[in-house]
Structure formats: C-alpha cells, structure tokens
Amino acid sequence: MSANHPGSGSNPTQTPLPRVLAVTSGKGGVGKSSIAVNLGITLARAGRRVCVLDADTGLANVNILLGLHPEQGLPEVLAGECPIEDVLLDGPYGMKVIPGASGIRDCVELSPARQRRLVTELARIEPQFDDLILDTAAGIGDTTLDFVAAGHQVLLVITPEPTSLTDAFSLLKVALRRHPLNCQVVVNMVADISEARAVFQRFGGAVEKYLGISVGFLGFIQRDESLRAAVTLQHPVAMFSEHDPSVRPFQRLAQALNDLSWDSSNSHSFSRFWFRQLLRAPDPHEEADSGSGSEVTFPERPPAEQGPASPSVAPMSEPGDDTKDRFETLRQAFRALAHEVDEPCALADWIQTLEADYRDRFGIPAVDPESLIEWMIEHPGTCEGVLARIRALLEQPQVEEQATEPGAASDNVVTPDFGRYGPLASDRKTPMPKPDAVHRLDVALFGSQQDLMEWLRDSRDQGQLLIEQLERRGNGEDSTDPSGLPGSEEQPGDQPRYRQEQQDQNPQ
C-alpha cells in the first residue's frame, strides 16, 4: 500500500492530504465501530499512518473496544481546554485514536462554533496521517451527515436484517440531499460470499432504482464468534496472527480500499471541506457556546500555536514561552509599522499576502469570516457592494451542486420494503445460511461459550496472547474444567461434564 498521497494545489511543498474514510450505518448494532477499529489496525499493520476519530460525539466507544482509558477527549478539545495533540491515544501498530464524547448532551449535535474548533484542531494534525477513519454515529443526525459528507469514501455497513437495510437506505437518501457521495457497502454478519452478494444486490438494486446512483460492493464479514469475544476482551481480532481466519475479512477490505482509484490532487482535505460547508450554510440562530468564550472563534488557535504562516514551516503542536514571545515581538513590530507607514493600501496588500500563504499552507482562512462580515455590516460605508458580491459567490456554488448532483434524492422518494415478503424479495431471495460455513465454537473442544469466556478472563493475568491461550486450551494443556468450579477434575473413564449435559439434553 502506498503510504502517501500527493496534495492538491500549485504549491510543490504542500503537505499530502490524508484519505478520509467515513464508516457509518443507518442503525446501531451492525458492527460499525468494530469494523472501523479492525480496519484501522489492518491498515496500520500494513505500514500506513492511521488515525481513528471517534465521531460518535454522544456515545463514543472506540477507546472501549481497544481497552484504552483516556484522561481527556473530544469535549475538552471542543471547549478549548486543550489542543487535540493532548488527547491522541496510542493504539496498536502505531495507530492513533481521538476519543469521542460519551454521555455529554452538548456534544451530541455540534454547534457551528464547536465545528469550527474541531476543524481548526484537525487541520493541524491532518498532514501527519495517510488515513483518517471517521467512526460516525448511527442514524441521520446533522453531525453524522456532516461527517459522512466530508469523507472521500463512505463505508456503509449493512446486515441481512430488513431494519438495517431500511435505515441504511434512509441514511443514504438524506445524505445525498446535502452532497454527492462515493459510497462503498460492507455487508456484515453473513454466512458466506453468496449471501453477502445477495444482500448487496437487494440493497444496491433499490438504491439505483429509487435514488438513481450506484453503490459499490467493498466486501463482507462472516458471522464469527471471535469478533464477539474480542469485543468482550477488548482485544480486536485484527491483532491476531495474519493467518488467522478472523483477520482475513479485514485484510480483504483493506486491499479493496487500496484498489479503489483515489486522486488526492482533485480531493479536499477534511478540515477544508468542513470549513467551506460552514461558510455556505451559516446558522442565523447560532449562539456562543457557554464557557468557551472568544476562544472558540476559528482563527485564534492557528496563529497562536502554528508559528508564522509559511508554506515551508510545520505547525507547532505545543507552543512554549519562546514561541509566544516571538509572536508578541512580531505583533509589536507590526503595530509600530502601522503607525509609521503612509500607504495603508500597501500594508493591506502585504497582510493579504500573508493570509494567502496561510491558506495555502493549512487550507483554511486565517481570519474569522463571521467577525469580518459583522464589521462590514456595522460599517456599510467602507465596503459598498462587498456584502452583495459575497452573497452572490456563496449562492452560485450551491446552485451548481444542485444542478449537477447525481441522484439527488427528493422528499418524495418512498423507502422500499426490504422485508422477507416485500416487493424486493420476489426476484432476489437471500439464501439460507450454510451451517458448515459459519465460524462456530467447538463445544466438544472448548466447552460452552460462557465457560470459555470465564476461563479467558481468569487467564488474562498470565501474560499470554489470546491466540496462545486458545491454542493451549485446544491442545488440552490446561487441566482446569471449563466450568471453572472447584472439585470438577475428571476421573479416568468419565465423560466431561459438558458432554454429559449434551447427552442428557438430547437422548437417543
């Protein structure tokens, strides 16, 4: 896999853009977060620089799947209490994790002020990664739709359940009203490739028929007891041996993503796209976030923490006293120059040149457009016609997008019935799962699932990998009865307790 992608723009020194993968679903419980985490680990294992952003801003759980315990998270970043570098967690194989917010009501739907703060922070760390994986919240919330629209590739997770297909269709329908999407479907919890393709054909056919777009089939993941056990043990299956059957589906997904054509020179950065959306869709009822004060305004953190705006200067993640002194010296020198200069237009041209360098370097403006527009409104005599031209510029791209947007879904589109007896089931029947193709627990070898889970929990302190513990258990090297109860040692000639229970339940 290629580790870097060339960035866009005419500046040859511009930092490459990361590939943004938005992993989303219409309903919860379809394995979306597990797929995002295991896919991120697989990509990092292949040598790519990966960052997983827990974009479920209300009920975050990526750090839980990895067994990480953050002291700070997205709420502190959005409130301006710390830079985003302070909340980055180290995951497996060099993968970085940005933990989200859990149980914080103010973070469920991000206000424009908090979105600007997030954009500012992410713009500073984007160049450090090859892949930025967004684990969005399920559903059609505004913040979820914003994250989905910002992705270069949207990975839509579905299962054979009619509720999953229906909700995924609704999510796609609503998201297409905002922005055209490059959507790839991942079918989870299926028995084999034939069932996965049948499920995808039902869903893809309905999307093409009712929404007028085509979605791609990225891959599938079989029903696997190891995935469920990995969630309980907080040990993702992507950390198993590369030859483990549970790892192969994510290896196929990573390879399929690598095979997809993606031209970074014609793509936007995550932060730049989101900031443009904020400019085009201002909220007239926006109120300042309580407790964040003026610190949430968009431009304050970049000038204060990045150093002088220059295409060749890397951003400073942790500004020290020396950096602040340099900024203060620069500010005093500018004030002295402003008092001495006789040509304000020349000074304005110089400032605009610096601002253009800042935009080329970071992909976002160095001024707060809302504050600037408010000043223009308060001083109409100094900017005649400027506001009218700004309005015309903002309205023009929206008209073009609506005219050229493929498969723009309207409110009149009726969500099809994906049920067993619905109209889509008449010509395409999902095959019944094949029992011999499903990954199941060998009860005769390991005991019941509950007994195995209790044994694994008790064995965690022995310092062995999960795969080593299972191999030791399967080879019979552990003499403890699966039930874990005292006095359960087997006598010669006796049958194991769980086999005897099976015979009692199924008499011949």
Short mmCIF file of C-alpha atoms in Angstrom, two decimals, residues 12 23 29 47 87 105 137 163 184 195 222 262 285 314 323 343 378 413 417 462 494:
data_model
loop_
_atom_site.label_atom_id
_atom_site.label_comp_id
_atom_site.label_asym_id
_atom_site.label_seq_id
_atom_site.Cartn_x
_atom_site.Cartn_y
_atom_site.Cartn_z
CA PRO A 12 5.00 21.97 -4.55
CA VAL A 23 -17.60 4.41 8.39
CA GLY A 29 -25.70 -2.79 16.43
CA GLY A 47 2.63 0.42 7.21
CA VAL A 87 -5.92 13.71 23.56
CA ARG A 105 -25.51 16.07 25.81
CA ALA A 137 -22.78 7.79 14.98
CA THR A 163 -34.27 -2.97 9.59
CA GLN A 184 -18.96 1.54 -0.76
CA GLU A 195 -25.37 -14.48 0.99
CA GLN A 222 -18.80 -13.52 8.14
CA TRP A 262 -8.39 7.91 -5.48
CA HIS A 285 -29.69 31.39 15.29
CA ALA A 314 5.48 22.85 10.04
CA THR A 323 7.10 30.81 20.64
CA GLU A 343 0.32 54.00 2.39
CA GLU A 378 -21.66 47.79 11.12
CA VAL A 413 -38.81 9.09 -2.60
CA ASP A 417 -39.77 -2.56 1.87
CA GLN A 462 -0.74 -14.93 32.69
CA ASP A 494 -15.52 -40.28 33.00
#
